[in-house]
Amino acid sequence: MIKKYSIKELLDKGKFFINKKVLVEGWIRSFRYSIFITLNDGSTIRNLQIILSKKLEKEIQKKITIGSSIQVIGIITESIGKKQSIELQSLEITIYGSVDPSILQKSILQPKRHSFEKLRKQAHLRFRTNIFSCIMRIRHHMAFCIHQYFHENGFFYLHTPIITTSNCEGSGKMFQITTMDLKENSIDYTKDFFKCKTYLSVSGQLEAETAALGLGKVYTFGPVFRAENSNTSRHLSEFWMIEPEIAFFHLEENINLAEDFLKFIIRNVLDKNMEDLLFLNEFLKKWRKKEKEHLLDKLELILKFSFKRISYTEAVKILIQEEKKQNIKFFHPVVWGMDLQSEHEQYLVNKYKIPVIVFDYPSCIKAFYMRINNDGKTVRAMDILFPEIGEVIGGSQREERYEILLQRIKDTNTDKNKLWWYLDTRRFGSVPHSGFGLGFDRLVQFITGMNNIRDVIPFPRTPNNAEF
Ligand code: 4AD
Ligand code: MG
């Protein structure tokens, strides 16, 4: 049996394979001078050069098209070309699947620049492009190192339900799920599948809290769903969130953890994905028609300094002052008590030139579960704001005092009957605890430098878009 290798394995070890007989499989990226085939199998951004032997030339030359999938058995030799150290002298080639040249013309496999909109419309071929495969490999490594981070720090991975009866965040619309015919006029949900109205979850936090108050440290990593009609470059209707929840933990500890966690992920991508980052950097430079692209500097900068920490009240004061002083006009004038808009968030991040952590937000704009401060007006919330993408993390210390939590539930018109199981956590040895949610896709967007969040997720779900 001839051993099968991925292109990454072959190119990583390079000269070690010289004179060895190997088997590789992949898709043809280009075919030049009727003898040079460049092959890619998705394992790396690099291609393997295959030399078509004289013997095979006549037999298969005409059948070779861009996009065709092939198996090659051959001998690895040193390459005289500058671009690669090794190449494969073919002995046998099997074509698995070819591509009709007439459909190739219209596809994104055609070797020229295609718009991201066009890429999004070709579900499976998108994975064959250099740009999207780079993003997917980085996305994978990020997910992998997130599990590593929590595992090494004593957290347990918790699977929270996707089907739920409660709206954790209280704001925004949820997707309802039902097996009933909604055309009927009066719907009796006690006859529905779960005997009550159910939705797709917007967050696993409430369930994570119940687990943390027994296991100590847990985290979730799963899809969440929000039916807001926000057609922006930072919003998805289905996105992936990571939510650690920690017992015996105060807001400052929570903020420290979040900052350390973000830096760990970025450091890891810089360690493990350099060739993909370098490709992205070159791509962005051409795409944005810039002399120099700063993707790597931007990531290094996040690691270099401590994030700026300011209270919401301070942030509002600064924004109002700067508005007066510098003649900036925000589209949404700043007043204490308002939710910061992305123009305000970006102003703060640009001012300090590092990520900004805003904490102690007014209670009126935050969810019911956040701990009330002694001033009675603000809660122990924190948002981490990044350049370009804005809020990447939202978190808080939770209200652990039963009576106060109950009052907040009433004040925010939350249905307490649906939350008896959650309230119970505050009746059996309640403890100070905290957690946060990281928008995974937003962080992938930041790291890869993409303008649109739809370009960093395999199958984006957005308003009017769920075809594949
Ligand atoms: O700030 P959010 O709504 O926080 C929560 O859901 C809390 N339960 C988290 C917790 O304390 N355990 O969402 C968390 C993060 C945001 O900071 C943002 O990065 C991301 O999720 N996010 C979205 N990402 C993509 N598309 C959307 N529609 C998003 N909405 C929020
Ligand atoms: Mg938020």
Short mmCIF file of C-alpha atoms and ligand atoms in Angstrom, two decimals:
data_model
loop_
_atom_site.label_atom_id
_atom_site.label_comp_id
_atom_site.label_asym_id
_atom_site.label_seq_id
_atom_site.Cartn_x
_atom_site.Cartn_y
_atom_site.Cartn_z
CA MET A 1 0.00 0.00 0.00
CA ILE A 2 1.28 3.42 -0.90
CA LYS A 3 0.84 5.84 1.96
CA LYS A 4 -1.56 8.75 1.57
CA TYR A 5 -0.47 12.22 2.72
CA SER A 6 -2.16 15.59 2.95
CA ILE A 7 -0.50 18.38 1.02
CA LYS A 8 0.22 20.12 4.31
CA GLU A 9 2.11 17.09 5.62
CA LEU A 10 4.17 16.84 2.43
CA LEU A 11 5.05 20.52 2.24
CA ASP A 12 5.73 20.89 5.96
CA LYS A 13 8.31 18.10 5.91
CA GLY A 14 9.47 19.00 2.39
CA LYS A 15 12.84 17.48 1.64
CA PHE A 16 12.26 14.57 4.04
CA PHE A 17 10.01 13.06 1.35
CA ILE A 18 12.48 13.30 -1.55
CA ASN A 19 12.58 10.09 -3.62
CA LYS A 20 9.64 8.66 -1.66
CA LYS A 21 6.58 7.27 -3.40
CA VAL A 22 3.41 8.93 -2.11
CA LEU A 23 -0.30 9.22 -2.83
CA VAL A 24 -2.14 12.57 -2.69
CA GLU A 25 -5.66 13.67 -3.52
CA GLY A 26 -7.07 17.10 -4.18
CA TRP A 27 -8.63 19.56 -6.59
CA ILE A 28 -6.85 21.12 -9.52
CA ARG A 29 -6.24 24.83 -9.11
CA SER A 30 -4.41 25.43 -12.39
CA PHE A 31 -2.92 23.58 -15.32
CA ARG A 32 -0.07 25.30 -17.16
CA TYR A 33 2.03 24.49 -20.23
CA SER A 34 0.20 21.15 -20.46
CA ILE A 35 2.44 19.66 -17.76
CA PHE A 36 2.23 21.62 -14.47
CA ILE A 37 -0.79 20.90 -12.29
CA THR A 38 -1.25 22.82 -9.05
CA LEU A 39 -3.18 20.79 -6.55
CA ASN A 40 -4.88 21.87 -3.32
CA ASP A 41 -6.66 19.66 -0.79
CA GLY A 42 -7.81 22.27 1.75
CA SER A 43 -5.25 21.26 4.38
CA THR A 44 -3.16 24.39 3.73
CA ILE A 45 -3.14 27.55 1.65
CA ARG A 46 -0.09 26.15 -0.21
CA ASN A 47 -0.44 24.06 -3.37
CA LEU A 48 1.53 21.04 -4.46
CA GLN A 49 2.99 21.13 -7.95
CA ILE A 50 2.44 17.94 -9.93
CA ILE A 51 4.45 17.21 -13.05
CA LEU A 52 2.46 15.34 -15.64
CA SER A 53 4.63 12.53 -16.95
CA LYS A 54 5.08 11.94 -20.70
CA LYS A 55 3.34 8.61 -20.36
CA LEU A 56 0.20 10.22 -18.89
CA GLU A 57 0.22 13.29 -21.11
CA LYS A 58 -1.72 11.85 -24.02
CA GLU A 59 -4.07 9.84 -21.89
CA ILE A 60 -5.46 12.52 -19.60
CA GLN A 61 -4.27 15.94 -20.73
CA LYS A 62 -7.61 16.74 -22.38
CA LYS A 63 -9.64 15.63 -19.36
CA ILE A 64 -7.89 17.97 -16.95
CA THR A 65 -9.84 21.09 -16.05
CA ILE A 66 -9.69 23.53 -13.15
CA GLY A 67 -11.75 22.17 -10.27
CA SER A 68 -11.41 18.49 -11.18
CA SER A 69 -10.69 16.13 -8.33
CA ILE A 70 -7.82 13.70 -8.77
CA GLN A 71 -5.68 11.10 -7.09
CA VAL A 72 -1.98 11.14 -7.89
CA ILE A 73 0.63 8.52 -7.15
CA GLY A 74 4.16 9.66 -7.76
CA ILE A 75 7.68 10.31 -6.55
CA ILE A 76 8.59 13.44 -4.61
CA THR A 77 11.55 15.29 -6.11
CA GLU A 78 13.37 18.50 -5.37
CA SER A 79 11.88 21.38 -7.31
CA ILE A 80 13.96 23.67 -9.43
CA GLY A 81 11.18 26.27 -9.34
CA LYS A 82 11.55 29.12 -6.82
CA LYS A 83 8.01 28.89 -5.47
CA GLN A 84 8.26 25.43 -3.92
CA SER A 85 10.93 23.18 -2.46
CA ILE A 86 9.42 19.90 -3.64
CA GLU A 87 7.15 18.67 -6.41
CA LEU A 88 5.51 15.40 -7.37
CA GLN A 89 6.51 13.50 -10.51
CA SER A 90 3.32 11.67 -11.41
CA LEU A 91 3.27 7.96 -12.20
CA GLU A 92 -0.49 7.40 -12.11
CA ILE A 93 -3.41 9.85 -12.11
CA THR A 94 -7.03 8.94 -11.50
CA ILE A 95 -9.71 11.51 -12.18
CA TYR A 96 -12.57 11.23 -9.67
CA GLY A 97 -14.78 14.05 -10.91
CA SER A 98 -14.31 16.53 -13.73
CA VAL A 99 -15.92 19.93 -14.35
CA ASP A 100 -17.78 20.81 -17.51
CA PRO A 101 -15.95 23.89 -18.92
CA SER A 102 -19.29 25.58 -19.65
CA ILE A 103 -20.26 25.70 -15.94
CA LEU A 104 -16.73 26.54 -14.88
CA GLN A 105 -17.01 29.90 -16.66
CA LYS A 106 -19.72 31.10 -14.29
CA SER A 107 -18.25 29.66 -11.11
CA ILE A 108 -15.98 31.24 -8.53
CA LEU A 109 -13.32 28.64 -9.38
CA GLN A 110 -12.40 30.77 -12.36
CA PRO A 111 -9.02 32.19 -11.29
CA LYS A 112 -9.82 35.90 -10.98
CA ARG A 113 -11.09 38.23 -8.26
CA HIS A 114 -14.75 37.62 -7.29
CA SER A 115 -16.86 39.76 -5.00
CA PHE A 116 -17.72 38.47 -1.52
CA GLU A 117 -21.42 38.68 -2.46
CA LYS A 118 -20.80 36.28 -5.34
CA LEU A 119 -18.81 33.92 -3.09
CA ARG A 120 -21.70 33.77 -0.61
CA LYS A 121 -24.02 32.50 -3.34
CA GLN A 122 -21.93 29.43 -4.16
CA ALA A 123 -22.30 27.38 -0.98
CA HIS A 124 -19.87 24.60 -1.66
CA LEU A 125 -17.36 26.24 -3.99
CA ARG A 126 -16.79 28.98 -1.42
CA PHE A 127 -14.79 26.45 0.62
CA ARG A 128 -12.48 25.91 -2.37
CA THR A 129 -11.39 29.53 -2.54
CA ASN A 130 -8.13 30.67 -0.98
CA ILE A 131 -9.74 33.43 1.01
CA PHE A 132 -12.59 31.44 2.54
CA SER A 133 -10.48 28.38 3.28
CA CYS A 134 -8.02 30.61 5.20
CA ILE A 135 -10.89 32.02 7.26
CA MET A 136 -12.30 28.55 7.95
CA ARG A 137 -8.92 27.20 9.11
CA ILE A 138 -8.49 30.17 11.44
CA ARG A 139 -12.05 29.70 12.70
CA HIS A 140 -11.28 26.08 13.49
CA HIS A 141 -8.12 26.90 15.43
CA MET A 142 -9.93 29.57 17.40
CA ALA A 143 -12.69 27.13 18.42
CA PHE A 144 -10.09 24.52 19.33
CA CYS A 145 -8.01 26.85 21.50
CA ILE A 146 -11.12 28.18 23.27
CA HIS A 147 -11.84 24.65 24.51
CA GLN A 148 -8.16 24.32 25.42
CA TYR A 149 -8.21 27.58 27.41
CA PHE A 150 -11.17 26.59 29.52
CA HIS A 151 -10.10 22.99 29.96
CA GLU A 152 -6.65 24.06 31.18
CA ASN A 153 -8.25 26.53 33.59
CA GLY A 154 -10.57 24.04 35.26
CA PHE A 155 -13.83 24.85 33.48
CA PHE A 156 -16.36 22.19 32.44
CA TYR A 157 -17.94 22.31 28.98
CA LEU A 158 -21.71 22.54 29.46
CA HIS A 159 -24.27 21.78 26.75
CA THR A 160 -27.21 24.12 27.25
CA PRO A 161 -30.50 23.60 25.43
CA ILE A 162 -31.31 25.18 22.10
CA ILE A 163 -35.05 24.91 22.73
CA THR A 164 -36.20 27.15 25.57
CA THR A 165 -39.23 28.84 27.10
CA SER A 166 -37.48 31.95 28.41
CA ASN A 167 -35.88 35.03 26.88
CA CYS A 168 -32.65 35.47 28.82
CA GLU A 169 -31.76 38.88 27.44
CA GLY A 170 -35.32 40.20 27.61
CA SER A 171 -34.77 42.40 24.58
CA GLY A 172 -35.16 41.56 20.93
CA LYS A 173 -37.35 39.01 19.23
CA MET A 174 -36.97 35.24 19.41
CA PHE A 175 -37.72 32.57 16.81
CA GLN A 176 -40.72 30.57 17.89
CA ILE A 177 -40.76 26.83 17.33
CA THR A 178 -43.92 24.80 17.07
CA THR A 179 -45.34 21.69 15.47
CA MET A 180 -48.79 23.31 15.27
CA ASP A 181 -50.51 24.92 12.33
CA LEU A 182 -50.29 28.63 13.09
CA LYS A 183 -53.04 29.44 10.60
CA GLU A 184 -55.64 28.52 13.21
CA ASN A 185 -57.16 31.54 14.91
CA SER A 186 -56.98 30.65 18.56
CA ILE A 187 -53.88 28.66 19.32
CA ASP A 188 -53.86 26.55 22.45
CA TYR A 189 -50.19 26.03 23.23
CA THR A 190 -50.96 23.38 25.83
CA LYS A 191 -51.59 21.20 22.77
CA ASP A 192 -48.19 22.03 21.26
CA PHE A 193 -45.27 19.58 21.31
CA PHE A 194 -43.88 20.77 24.64
CA LYS A 195 -47.31 21.80 26.06
CA CYS A 196 -46.16 25.43 26.09
CA LYS A 197 -44.79 28.13 23.83
CA THR A 198 -41.14 27.47 22.97
CA TYR A 199 -38.36 29.34 21.18
CA LEU A 200 -34.81 29.01 19.94
CA SER A 201 -32.49 30.19 22.69
CA VAL A 202 -30.84 33.65 22.56
CA SER A 203 -28.27 32.64 25.20
CA GLY A 204 -27.35 29.70 27.41
CA GLN A 205 -26.51 31.93 30.34
CA LEU A 206 -29.39 31.19 32.72
CA GLU A 207 -28.79 27.46 32.40
CA ALA A 208 -25.02 28.03 32.75
CA GLU A 209 -25.68 29.89 36.02
CA THR A 210 -27.57 26.93 37.45
CA ALA A 211 -24.64 24.66 36.56
CA ALA A 212 -21.94 27.05 37.84
CA LEU A 213 -23.68 27.12 41.21
CA GLY A 214 -22.83 23.44 41.60
CA LEU A 215 -19.82 22.82 39.36
CA GLY A 216 -18.06 26.09 40.08
CA LYS A 217 -16.73 26.93 36.62
CA VAL A 218 -18.52 26.08 33.38
CA TYR A 219 -18.65 27.38 29.83
CA THR A 220 -20.96 26.93 26.89
CA PHE A 221 -20.06 27.03 23.21
CA GLY A 222 -22.99 26.77 20.87
CA PRO A 223 -25.31 28.46 18.42
CA VAL A 224 -27.79 31.11 19.58
CA PHE A 225 -30.61 32.70 17.64
CA ARG A 226 -31.94 36.25 17.47
CA ALA A 227 -34.81 37.37 15.25
CA GLU A 228 -33.86 41.04 15.20
CA ASN A 229 -34.24 42.59 11.79
CA SER A 230 -30.79 44.16 11.92
CA ASN A 231 -29.29 43.86 8.49
CA THR A 232 -25.83 45.09 9.44
CA SER A 233 -22.32 43.84 8.77
CA ARG A 234 -22.00 42.74 12.43
CA HIS A 235 -25.28 40.89 13.00
CA LEU A 236 -26.33 37.33 12.25
CA SER A 237 -29.68 35.73 13.09
CA GLU A 238 -27.83 32.55 14.10
CA PHE A 239 -24.40 33.00 15.62
CA TRP A 240 -22.00 31.17 17.93
CA MET A 241 -21.48 32.29 21.47
CA ILE A 242 -19.10 31.22 24.22
CA GLU A 243 -20.44 31.85 27.73
CA PRO A 244 -18.26 31.11 30.75
CA GLU A 245 -19.98 31.32 34.14
CA ILE A 246 -18.05 31.27 37.40
CA ALA A 247 -19.20 30.94 41.01
CA PHE A 248 -17.55 33.04 43.73
CA PHE A 249 -16.50 35.61 41.13
CA HIS A 250 -16.80 39.39 41.12
CA LEU A 251 -16.96 41.82 38.21
CA GLU A 252 -13.25 42.75 38.35
CA GLU A 253 -12.26 39.08 38.21
CA ASN A 254 -14.69 38.60 35.34
CA ILE A 255 -13.14 41.49 33.40
CA ASN A 256 -9.63 40.14 34.03
CA LEU A 257 -10.67 36.71 32.79
CA ALA A 258 -12.28 38.14 29.65
CA GLU A 259 -9.19 40.16 28.75
CA ASP A 260 -6.84 37.22 29.37
CA PHE A 261 -9.12 34.94 27.33
CA LEU A 262 -9.26 37.27 24.31
CA LYS A 263 -5.49 37.70 24.36
CA PHE A 264 -5.00 33.93 24.60
CA ILE A 265 -7.08 33.37 21.45
CA ILE A 266 -5.28 36.06 19.48
CA ARG A 267 -1.84 34.86 20.60
CA ASN A 268 -2.83 31.35 19.56
CA VAL A 269 -3.94 32.43 16.08
CA LEU A 270 -0.65 34.29 15.64
CA ASP A 271 1.18 31.12 16.69
CA LYS A 272 -0.77 28.58 14.66
CA ASN A 273 -2.16 30.38 11.62
CA MET A 274 0.68 32.56 10.38
CA GLU A 275 0.58 31.39 6.76
CA ASP A 276 -3.17 32.03 6.55
CA LEU A 277 -2.77 35.42 8.24
CA LEU A 278 -0.02 36.39 5.80
CA PHE A 279 -2.20 35.40 2.88
CA LEU A 280 -5.11 37.43 4.29
CA ASN A 281 -2.82 40.38 4.86
CA GLU A 282 -1.72 40.38 1.19
CA PHE A 283 -5.30 39.87 0.05
CA LEU A 284 -6.59 42.78 2.14
CA LYS A 285 -3.79 45.00 0.90
CA LYS A 286 -4.83 44.47 -2.72
CA TRP A 287 -8.56 44.51 -2.00
CA ARG A 288 -8.42 47.77 -0.09
CA LYS A 289 -5.83 49.17 -2.49
CA LYS A 290 -3.48 50.07 0.35
CA GLU A 291 0.30 50.30 0.32
CA LYS A 292 0.50 48.39 3.56
CA GLU A 293 -2.05 46.25 5.33
CA HIS A 294 -1.82 46.11 9.09
CA LEU A 295 -3.56 42.85 10.02
CA LEU A 296 -0.62 41.48 12.01
CA ASP A 297 0.19 44.82 13.68
CA LYS A 298 -3.45 45.16 14.63
CA LEU A 299 -3.39 41.75 16.36
CA GLU A 300 -0.02 42.39 18.02
CA LEU A 301 -1.35 45.67 19.38
CA ILE A 302 -4.18 43.89 21.20
CA LEU A 303 -1.58 41.78 23.02
CA LYS A 304 0.75 44.62 23.86
CA PHE A 305 -1.26 46.82 26.23
CA SER A 306 -3.83 46.41 28.99
CA PHE A 307 -7.32 47.26 27.79
CA LYS A 308 -8.65 50.66 28.84
CA ARG A 309 -11.31 50.36 31.59
CA ILE A 310 -13.85 53.13 32.16
CA SER A 311 -17.27 53.31 33.78
CA TYR A 312 -20.29 54.08 31.64
CA THR A 313 -20.75 57.39 33.50
CA GLU A 314 -17.13 58.39 32.74
CA ALA A 315 -17.54 57.33 29.10
CA VAL A 316 -20.67 59.47 28.72
CA LYS A 317 -18.90 62.42 30.33
CA ILE A 318 -15.97 62.07 27.93
CA LEU A 319 -18.23 61.78 24.90
CA ILE A 320 -20.25 64.88 25.88
CA GLN A 321 -17.05 66.84 26.59
CA GLU A 322 -15.43 65.86 23.31
CA GLU A 323 -18.60 66.68 21.44
CA LYS A 324 -18.45 70.21 22.84
CA LYS A 325 -14.69 70.65 22.53
CA GLN A 326 -13.96 69.15 19.18
CA ASN A 327 -17.09 69.98 17.23
CA ILE A 328 -17.93 66.37 16.52
CA LYS A 329 -21.54 65.72 15.82
CA PHE A 330 -22.81 62.31 16.76
CA PHE A 331 -25.89 61.13 14.89
CA HIS A 332 -27.30 60.07 18.29
CA PRO A 333 -26.63 62.91 20.79
CA VAL A 334 -25.17 61.52 24.01
CA VAL A 335 -27.22 61.57 27.22
CA TRP A 336 -26.75 59.56 30.41
CA GLY A 337 -29.09 56.58 30.35
CA MET A 338 -28.91 55.86 26.62
CA ASP A 339 -27.41 52.72 25.14
CA LEU A 340 -24.07 53.56 23.52
CA GLN A 341 -24.38 53.38 19.73
CA SER A 342 -21.63 52.06 17.50
CA GLU A 343 -20.52 55.62 16.60
CA HIS A 344 -19.88 56.26 20.34
CA GLU A 345 -18.17 52.90 20.83
CA GLN A 346 -15.88 53.50 17.85
CA TYR A 347 -15.08 57.01 19.07
CA LEU A 348 -13.91 55.63 22.42
CA VAL A 349 -11.85 52.85 20.85
CA ASN A 350 -10.22 55.27 18.40
CA LYS A 351 -9.47 57.74 21.17
CA TYR A 352 -7.53 55.22 23.25
CA LYS A 353 -6.30 53.15 20.27
CA ILE A 354 -6.78 49.97 22.31
CA PRO A 355 -9.85 47.90 23.27
CA VAL A 356 -12.07 49.64 25.82
CA ILE A 357 -14.00 47.97 28.63
CA VAL A 358 -17.04 49.96 29.72
CA PHE A 359 -18.61 48.89 33.02
CA ASP A 360 -21.45 49.88 35.42
CA TYR A 361 -24.13 50.63 32.84
CA PRO A 362 -27.53 52.14 33.77
CA SER A 363 -29.90 49.40 34.91
CA CYS A 364 -32.63 50.65 32.56
CA ILE A 365 -30.76 49.48 29.44
CA LYS A 366 -29.51 46.14 30.73
CA ALA A 367 -31.03 42.70 31.42
CA PHE A 368 -32.80 41.76 34.66
CA TYR A 369 -30.11 39.40 35.99
CA MET A 370 -27.30 41.96 36.44
CA ARG A 371 -26.28 42.97 39.97
CA ILE A 372 -27.52 46.38 41.15
CA ASN A 373 -24.84 48.73 42.48
CA ASN A 374 -25.26 50.66 45.74
CA ASP A 375 -26.26 53.79 43.78
CA GLY A 376 -29.48 51.98 42.84
CA LYS A 377 -29.13 53.23 39.23
CA THR A 378 -26.35 51.21 37.67
CA VAL A 379 -25.62 47.51 37.32
CA ARG A 380 -22.38 45.50 37.36
CA ALA A 381 -22.34 45.06 33.59
CA MET A 382 -19.31 45.20 31.31
CA ASP A 383 -18.93 45.37 27.54
CA ILE A 384 -15.63 44.94 25.72
CA LEU A 385 -15.35 47.19 22.68
CA PHE A 386 -12.92 46.38 19.86
CA PRO A 387 -11.77 48.44 16.90
CA GLU A 388 -13.84 47.89 13.71
CA ILE A 389 -16.41 45.50 15.19
CA GLY A 390 -17.49 47.27 18.40
CA GLU A 391 -18.91 45.07 21.17
CA VAL A 392 -17.23 41.69 21.14
CA ILE A 393 -18.05 40.64 24.72
CA GLY A 394 -21.00 41.46 26.98
CA GLY A 395 -21.03 40.24 30.55
CA SER A 396 -21.84 41.03 34.17
CA GLN A 397 -21.78 40.07 37.79
CA ARG A 398 -25.16 38.48 38.46
CA GLU A 399 -27.70 39.60 41.04
CA GLU A 400 -27.36 36.90 43.68
CA ARG A 401 -29.80 38.44 46.24
CA TYR A 402 -33.18 36.72 45.91
CA GLU A 403 -35.47 39.63 46.87
CA ILE A 404 -33.66 42.16 44.70
CA LEU A 405 -33.62 39.79 41.73
CA LEU A 406 -37.34 39.20 42.17
CA GLN A 407 -37.97 42.93 42.16
CA ARG A 408 -35.86 43.34 38.97
CA ILE A 409 -37.85 40.57 37.32
CA LYS A 410 -41.07 42.45 38.14
CA ASP A 411 -39.67 45.84 37.07
CA THR A 412 -38.58 44.48 33.70
CA ASN A 413 -41.92 42.72 33.08
CA THR A 414 -40.19 39.35 32.93
CA ASP A 415 -42.44 36.34 33.55
CA LYS A 416 -41.34 35.06 36.96
CA ASN A 417 -43.35 31.84 36.64
CA LYS A 418 -41.15 30.69 33.80
CA LEU A 419 -38.05 31.30 35.90
CA TRP A 420 -38.80 29.45 39.16
CA TRP A 421 -35.93 27.04 38.47
CA TYR A 422 -33.55 29.96 37.97
CA LEU A 423 -34.76 31.80 41.07
CA ASP A 424 -34.14 28.66 43.08
CA THR A 425 -30.39 29.15 42.59
CA ARG A 426 -30.74 32.18 44.87
CA ARG A 427 -32.51 30.20 47.60
CA PHE A 428 -30.09 27.32 48.15
CA GLY A 429 -26.73 28.82 49.09
CA SER A 430 -26.57 31.68 46.62
CA VAL A 431 -23.11 33.11 45.87
CA PRO A 432 -21.64 36.08 44.04
CA HIS A 433 -21.06 34.90 40.49
CA SER A 434 -20.26 36.33 37.10
CA GLY A 435 -19.85 35.48 33.45
CA PHE A 436 -19.80 36.86 29.96
CA GLY A 437 -20.67 36.06 26.36
CA LEU A 438 -18.17 36.26 23.52
CA GLY A 439 -19.61 36.69 20.02
CA PHE A 440 -17.45 34.09 18.28
CA ASP A 441 -18.19 35.21 14.71
CA ARG A 442 -17.42 38.82 15.58
CA LEU A 443 -14.03 37.82 16.91
CA VAL A 444 -13.34 35.78 13.75
CA GLN A 445 -14.34 38.87 11.77
CA PHE A 446 -11.91 41.05 13.70
CA ILE A 447 -9.02 38.59 13.44
CA THR A 448 -9.46 37.97 9.71
CA GLY A 449 -10.14 41.63 8.91
CA MET A 450 -13.37 40.93 7.02
CA ASN A 451 -15.82 43.79 6.54
CA ASN A 452 -18.88 41.58 6.78
CA ILE A 453 -19.66 38.96 9.42
CA ARG A 454 -21.37 36.84 6.72
CA ASP A 455 -17.94 36.13 5.24
CA VAL A 456 -16.60 34.36 8.33
CA ILE A 457 -19.38 31.80 8.93
CA PRO A 458 -19.95 28.77 6.66
CA PHE A 459 -23.72 29.16 6.31
CA PRO A 460 -24.85 32.66 7.27
CA ARG A 461 -28.38 33.14 8.56
CA THR A 462 -29.60 36.71 8.15
CA PRO A 463 -33.01 38.27 7.39
CA ASN A 464 -34.25 36.79 4.06
CA ASN A 465 -31.38 34.36 3.85
CA ALA A 466 -31.50 30.69 4.87
CA GLU A 467 -31.31 28.92 1.51
CA PHE A 468 -28.45 26.56 2.32
O1 4AD B 1 -24.31 41.09 24.87
P1 4AD B 1 -25.07 39.83 24.65
O2 4AD B 1 -26.49 39.93 24.21
O3 4AD B 1 -24.93 39.02 26.00
C1 4AD B 1 -25.57 37.87 26.35
O4 4AD B 1 -26.26 37.20 25.60
C2 4AD B 1 -25.28 37.41 27.75
N1 4AD B 1 -26.24 36.38 28.09
C3 4AD B 1 -23.85 36.94 27.84
C4 4AD B 1 -23.47 36.47 29.22
O5 4AD B 1 -23.31 37.29 30.12
N2 4AD B 1 -23.33 35.18 29.42
O6 4AD B 1 -24.29 38.93 23.58
C5 4AD B 1 -22.94 38.55 23.77
C6 4AD B 1 -22.11 38.84 22.52
C7 4AD B 1 -22.06 40.30 22.11
O7 4AD B 1 -21.11 41.01 22.85
C8 4AD B 1 -21.71 40.20 20.64
O8 4AD B 1 -20.31 40.03 20.48
C9 4AD B 1 -22.39 38.92 20.22
O9 4AD B 1 -22.67 38.19 21.39
N3 4AD B 1 -23.64 39.18 19.48
C10 4AD B 1 -23.82 38.92 18.17
N4 4AD B 1 -22.99 38.43 17.24
C11 4AD B 1 -23.48 38.27 15.99
N5 4AD B 1 -24.76 38.59 15.63
C12 4AD B 1 -25.62 39.08 16.54
N6 4AD B 1 -26.88 39.34 16.18
C13 4AD B 1 -25.16 39.28 17.88
N7 4AD B 1 -25.75 39.72 19.01
C14 4AD B 1 -24.80 39.66 19.98
MG MG B 2 -24.57 43.14 24.72
#
